[in-house]
Coordinates of N, CA and C in Angstrom, one line a residue:
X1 N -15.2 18.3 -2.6 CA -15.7 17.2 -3.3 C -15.1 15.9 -2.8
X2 N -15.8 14.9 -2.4 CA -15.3 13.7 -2.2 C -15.6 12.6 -3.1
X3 N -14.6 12.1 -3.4 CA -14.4 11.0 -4.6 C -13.8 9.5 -4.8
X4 N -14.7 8.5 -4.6 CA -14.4 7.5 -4.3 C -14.2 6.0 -5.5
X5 N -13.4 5.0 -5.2 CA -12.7 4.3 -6.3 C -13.5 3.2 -5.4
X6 N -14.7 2.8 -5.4 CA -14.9 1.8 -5.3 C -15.0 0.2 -5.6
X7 N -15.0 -0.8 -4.4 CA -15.0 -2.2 -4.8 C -16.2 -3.2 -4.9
X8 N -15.6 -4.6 -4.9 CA -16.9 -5.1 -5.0 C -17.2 -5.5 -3.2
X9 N -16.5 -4.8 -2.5 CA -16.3 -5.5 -1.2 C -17.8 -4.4 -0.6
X10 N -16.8 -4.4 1.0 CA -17.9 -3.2 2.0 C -16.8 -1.8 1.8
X11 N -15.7 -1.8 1.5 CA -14.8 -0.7 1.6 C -14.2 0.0 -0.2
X12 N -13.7 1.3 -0.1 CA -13.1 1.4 -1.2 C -11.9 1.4 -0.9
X13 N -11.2 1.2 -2.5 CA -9.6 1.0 -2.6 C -8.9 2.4 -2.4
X14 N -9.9 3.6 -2.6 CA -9.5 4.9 -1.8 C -10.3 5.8 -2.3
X15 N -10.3 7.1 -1.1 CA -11.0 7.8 -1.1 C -10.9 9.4 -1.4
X16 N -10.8 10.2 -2.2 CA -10.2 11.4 -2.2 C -10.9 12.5 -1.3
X17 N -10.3 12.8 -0.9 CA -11.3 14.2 -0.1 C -10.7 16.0 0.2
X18 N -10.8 16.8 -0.4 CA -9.8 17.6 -0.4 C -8.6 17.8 -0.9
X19 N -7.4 17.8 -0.2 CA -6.0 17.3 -0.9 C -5.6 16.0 -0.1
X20 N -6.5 15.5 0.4 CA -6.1 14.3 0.7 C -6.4 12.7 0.1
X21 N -5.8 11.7 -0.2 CA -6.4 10.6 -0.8 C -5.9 9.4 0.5
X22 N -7.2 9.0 0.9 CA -7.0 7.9 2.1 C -6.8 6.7 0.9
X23 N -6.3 5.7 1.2 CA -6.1 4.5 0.6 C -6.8 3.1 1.4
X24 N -7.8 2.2 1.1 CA -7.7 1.2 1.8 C -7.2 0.3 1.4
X25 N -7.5 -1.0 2.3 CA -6.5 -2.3 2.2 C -6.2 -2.2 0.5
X26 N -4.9 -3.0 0.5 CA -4.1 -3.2 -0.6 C -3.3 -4.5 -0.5
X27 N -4.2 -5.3 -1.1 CA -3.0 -6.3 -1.1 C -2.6 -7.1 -2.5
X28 N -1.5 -7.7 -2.3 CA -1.1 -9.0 -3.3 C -1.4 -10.1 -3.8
X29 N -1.0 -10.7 -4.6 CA -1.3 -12.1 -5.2 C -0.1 -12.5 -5.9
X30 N 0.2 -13.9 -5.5 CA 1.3 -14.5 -5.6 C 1.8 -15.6 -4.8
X31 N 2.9 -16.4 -5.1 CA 3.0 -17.6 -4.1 C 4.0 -16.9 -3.3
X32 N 4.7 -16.1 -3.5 CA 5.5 -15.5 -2.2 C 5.7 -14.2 -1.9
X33 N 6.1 -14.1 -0.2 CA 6.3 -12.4 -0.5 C 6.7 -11.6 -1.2
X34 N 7.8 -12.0 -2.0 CA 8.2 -11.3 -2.7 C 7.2 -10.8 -4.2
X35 N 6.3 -11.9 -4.4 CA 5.6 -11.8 -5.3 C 4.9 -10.8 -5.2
X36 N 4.0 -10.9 -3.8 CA 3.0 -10.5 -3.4 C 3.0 -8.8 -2.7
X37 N 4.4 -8.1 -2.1 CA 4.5 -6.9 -2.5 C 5.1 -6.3 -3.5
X38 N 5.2 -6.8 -4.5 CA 5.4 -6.0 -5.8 C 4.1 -5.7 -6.5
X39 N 3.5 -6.8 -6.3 CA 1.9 -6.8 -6.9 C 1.1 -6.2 -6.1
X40 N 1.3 -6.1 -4.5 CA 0.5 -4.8 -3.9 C 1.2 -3.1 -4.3
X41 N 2.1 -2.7 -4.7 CA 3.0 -1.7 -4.8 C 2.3 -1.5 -6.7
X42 N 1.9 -2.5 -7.0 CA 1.2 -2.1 -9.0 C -0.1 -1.8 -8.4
X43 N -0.8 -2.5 -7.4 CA -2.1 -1.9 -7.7 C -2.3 -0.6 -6.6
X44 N -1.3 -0.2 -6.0 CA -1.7 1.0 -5.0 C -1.4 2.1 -6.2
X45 N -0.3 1.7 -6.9 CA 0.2 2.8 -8.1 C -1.2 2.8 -9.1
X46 N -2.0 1.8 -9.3 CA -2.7 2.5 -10.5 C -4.1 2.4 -9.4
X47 N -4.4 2.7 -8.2 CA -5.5 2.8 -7.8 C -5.0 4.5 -7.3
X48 N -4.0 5.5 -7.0 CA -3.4 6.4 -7.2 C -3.5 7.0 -8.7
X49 N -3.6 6.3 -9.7 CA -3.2 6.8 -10.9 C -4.6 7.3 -11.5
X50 N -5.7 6.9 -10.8 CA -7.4 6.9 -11.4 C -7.4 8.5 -10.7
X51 N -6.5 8.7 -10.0 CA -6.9 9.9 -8.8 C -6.0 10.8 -9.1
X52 N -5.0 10.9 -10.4 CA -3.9 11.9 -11.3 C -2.6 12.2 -9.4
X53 N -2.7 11.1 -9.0 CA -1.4 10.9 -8.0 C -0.5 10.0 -8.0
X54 N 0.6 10.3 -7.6 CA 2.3 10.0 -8.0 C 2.2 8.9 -6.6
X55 N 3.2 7.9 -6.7 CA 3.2 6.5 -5.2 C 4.2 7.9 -4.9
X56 N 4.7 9.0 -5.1 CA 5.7 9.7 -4.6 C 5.3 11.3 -3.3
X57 N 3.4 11.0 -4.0 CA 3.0 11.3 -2.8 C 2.3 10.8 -1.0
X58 N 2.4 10.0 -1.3 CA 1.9 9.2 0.1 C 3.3 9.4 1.0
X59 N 2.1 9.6 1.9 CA 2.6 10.8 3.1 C 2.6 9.3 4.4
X60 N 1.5 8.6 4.5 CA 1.6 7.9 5.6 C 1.0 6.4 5.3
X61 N 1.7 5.2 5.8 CA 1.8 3.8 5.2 C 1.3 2.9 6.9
X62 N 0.3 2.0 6.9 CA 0.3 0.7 7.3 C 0.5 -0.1 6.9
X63 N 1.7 -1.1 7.4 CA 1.9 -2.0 6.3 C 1.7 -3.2 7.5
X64 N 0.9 -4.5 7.3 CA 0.5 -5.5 7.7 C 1.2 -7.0 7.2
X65 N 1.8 -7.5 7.9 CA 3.2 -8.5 7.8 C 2.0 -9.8 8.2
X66 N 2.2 -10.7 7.5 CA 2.1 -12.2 8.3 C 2.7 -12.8 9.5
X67 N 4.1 -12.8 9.1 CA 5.4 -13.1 9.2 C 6.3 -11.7 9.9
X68 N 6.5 -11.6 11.0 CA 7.9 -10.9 11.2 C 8.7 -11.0 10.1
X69 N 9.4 -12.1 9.7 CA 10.3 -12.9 9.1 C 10.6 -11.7 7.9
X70 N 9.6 -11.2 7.5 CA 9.3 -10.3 5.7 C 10.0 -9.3 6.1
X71 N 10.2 -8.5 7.3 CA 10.3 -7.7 7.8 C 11.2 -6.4 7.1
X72 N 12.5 -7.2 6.8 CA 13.9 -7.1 6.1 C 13.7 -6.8 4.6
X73 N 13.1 -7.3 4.1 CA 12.8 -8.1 2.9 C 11.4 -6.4 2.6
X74 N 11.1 -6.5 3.1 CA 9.6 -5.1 2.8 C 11.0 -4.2 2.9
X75 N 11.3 -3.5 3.6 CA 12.5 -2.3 4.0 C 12.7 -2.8 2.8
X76 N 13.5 -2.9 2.4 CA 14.5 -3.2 0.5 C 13.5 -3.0 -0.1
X77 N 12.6 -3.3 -0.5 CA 11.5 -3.2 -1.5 C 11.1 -2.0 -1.4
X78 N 10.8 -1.3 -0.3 CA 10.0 0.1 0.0 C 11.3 1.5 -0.6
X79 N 12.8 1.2 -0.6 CA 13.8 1.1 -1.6 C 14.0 1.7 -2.5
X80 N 13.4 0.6 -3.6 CA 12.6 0.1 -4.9 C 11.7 1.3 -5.2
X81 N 11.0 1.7 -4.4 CA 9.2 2.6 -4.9 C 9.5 3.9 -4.2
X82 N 10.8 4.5 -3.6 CA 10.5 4.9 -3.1 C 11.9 5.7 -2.8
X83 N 12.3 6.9 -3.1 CA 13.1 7.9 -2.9 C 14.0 8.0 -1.8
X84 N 15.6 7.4 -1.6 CA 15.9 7.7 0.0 C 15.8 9.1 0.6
X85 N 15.5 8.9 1.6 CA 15.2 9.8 2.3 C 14.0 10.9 2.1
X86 N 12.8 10.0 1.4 CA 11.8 10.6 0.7 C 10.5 9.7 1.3
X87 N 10.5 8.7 2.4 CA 9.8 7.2 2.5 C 8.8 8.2 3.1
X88 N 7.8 7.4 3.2 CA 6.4 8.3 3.9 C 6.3 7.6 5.7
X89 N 5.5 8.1 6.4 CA 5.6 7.6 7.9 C 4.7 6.4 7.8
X90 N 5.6 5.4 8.0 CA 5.3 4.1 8.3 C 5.3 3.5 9.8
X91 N 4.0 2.7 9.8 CA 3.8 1.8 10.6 C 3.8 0.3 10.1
X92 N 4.3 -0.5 10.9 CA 4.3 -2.4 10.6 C 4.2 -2.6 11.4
X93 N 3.1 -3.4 11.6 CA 2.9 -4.6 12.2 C 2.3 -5.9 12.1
X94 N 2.6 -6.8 12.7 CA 1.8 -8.5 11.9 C 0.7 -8.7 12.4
X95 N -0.1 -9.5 11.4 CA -1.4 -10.0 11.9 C -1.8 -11.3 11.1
X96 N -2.6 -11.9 11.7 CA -3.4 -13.1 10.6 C -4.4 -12.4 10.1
X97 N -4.6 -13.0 9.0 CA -5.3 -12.7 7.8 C -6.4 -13.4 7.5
X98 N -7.9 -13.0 7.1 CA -9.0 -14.0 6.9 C -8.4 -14.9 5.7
X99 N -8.0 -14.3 4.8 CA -7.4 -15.1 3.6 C -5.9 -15.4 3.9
X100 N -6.3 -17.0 3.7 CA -4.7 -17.7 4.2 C -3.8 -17.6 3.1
X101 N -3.7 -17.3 2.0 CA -3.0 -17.2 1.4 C -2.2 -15.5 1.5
X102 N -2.9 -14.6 1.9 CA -2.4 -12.9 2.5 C -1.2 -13.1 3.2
X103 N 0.0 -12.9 2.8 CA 1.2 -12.4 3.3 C 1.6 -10.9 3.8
X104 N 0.6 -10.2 3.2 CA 1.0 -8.7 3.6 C -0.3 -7.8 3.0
X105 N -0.9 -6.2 3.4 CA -1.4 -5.7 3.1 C -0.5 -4.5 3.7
X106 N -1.2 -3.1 2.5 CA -1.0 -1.5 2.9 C -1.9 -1.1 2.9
X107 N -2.3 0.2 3.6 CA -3.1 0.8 3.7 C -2.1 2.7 3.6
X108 N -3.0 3.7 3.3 CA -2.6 4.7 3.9 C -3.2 6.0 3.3
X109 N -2.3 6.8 3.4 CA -2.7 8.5 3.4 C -1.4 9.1 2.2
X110 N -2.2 9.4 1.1 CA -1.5 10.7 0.2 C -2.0 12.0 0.0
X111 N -1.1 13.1 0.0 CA -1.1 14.0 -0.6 C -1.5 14.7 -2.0
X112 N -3.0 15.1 -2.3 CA -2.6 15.1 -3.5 C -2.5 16.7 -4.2
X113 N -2.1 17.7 -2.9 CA -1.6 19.2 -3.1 C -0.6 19.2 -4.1
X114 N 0.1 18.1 -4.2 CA 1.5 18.5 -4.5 C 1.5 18.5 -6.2
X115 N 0.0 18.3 -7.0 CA 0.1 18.0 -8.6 C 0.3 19.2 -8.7

């Protein structure tokens, strides 16, 4: 069964398919980074939470930077949400964004064998 959380966009916020839940874009709102991935990190958790999955299963992370500069600053945060030695396989890298105000987005891949 495939099961999807749809938006008002062209994509969903994620997709379940088997034991897998793909996640798409995820981003924040706020005037600064810091704002802005805490508030992407609440909505990946309750777009996960519609799908009875834990942020403790995501297995694999794109994370999408503005700024190199955040770089440091994401690492600590990821910290925060996330178990040492428990982090999922991450990629980062920067891009510009259609929306100028976008400092960061995630995307990725959970698990959801493990309920």
């Amino acid at each position: 069964m495939i099961n999807r959380i749809s938006t008002p966009f062209s994509y969903s916020s994620a997709v379940a398919a088997g034991d897998y839940v793909f996640l798409g874009l995820h981003r924040g709102f706020g005037q600064n980074f810091t704002e802005q991935i805490h508030n992407t990190f609440s909505h990946l958790k309750e777009t996960l939470n519609q799908l009875d999955v834990q942020l403790d299963n995501v297995v694999k992370v794109n994370v999408y930077l503005k700024y190199i500069k955040d770089l440091p600053e994401m690492e600590q945060v990821f910290c925060e949400y996330f178990e040492k030695d428990k982090f999922p396989a991450r990629m980062t890298s920067t891009t510009e964004f259609f929306d100028s105000d976008c400092l960061m987005m995630i995307d990725g891949i959970a698990y959801k064998g493990l309920n």
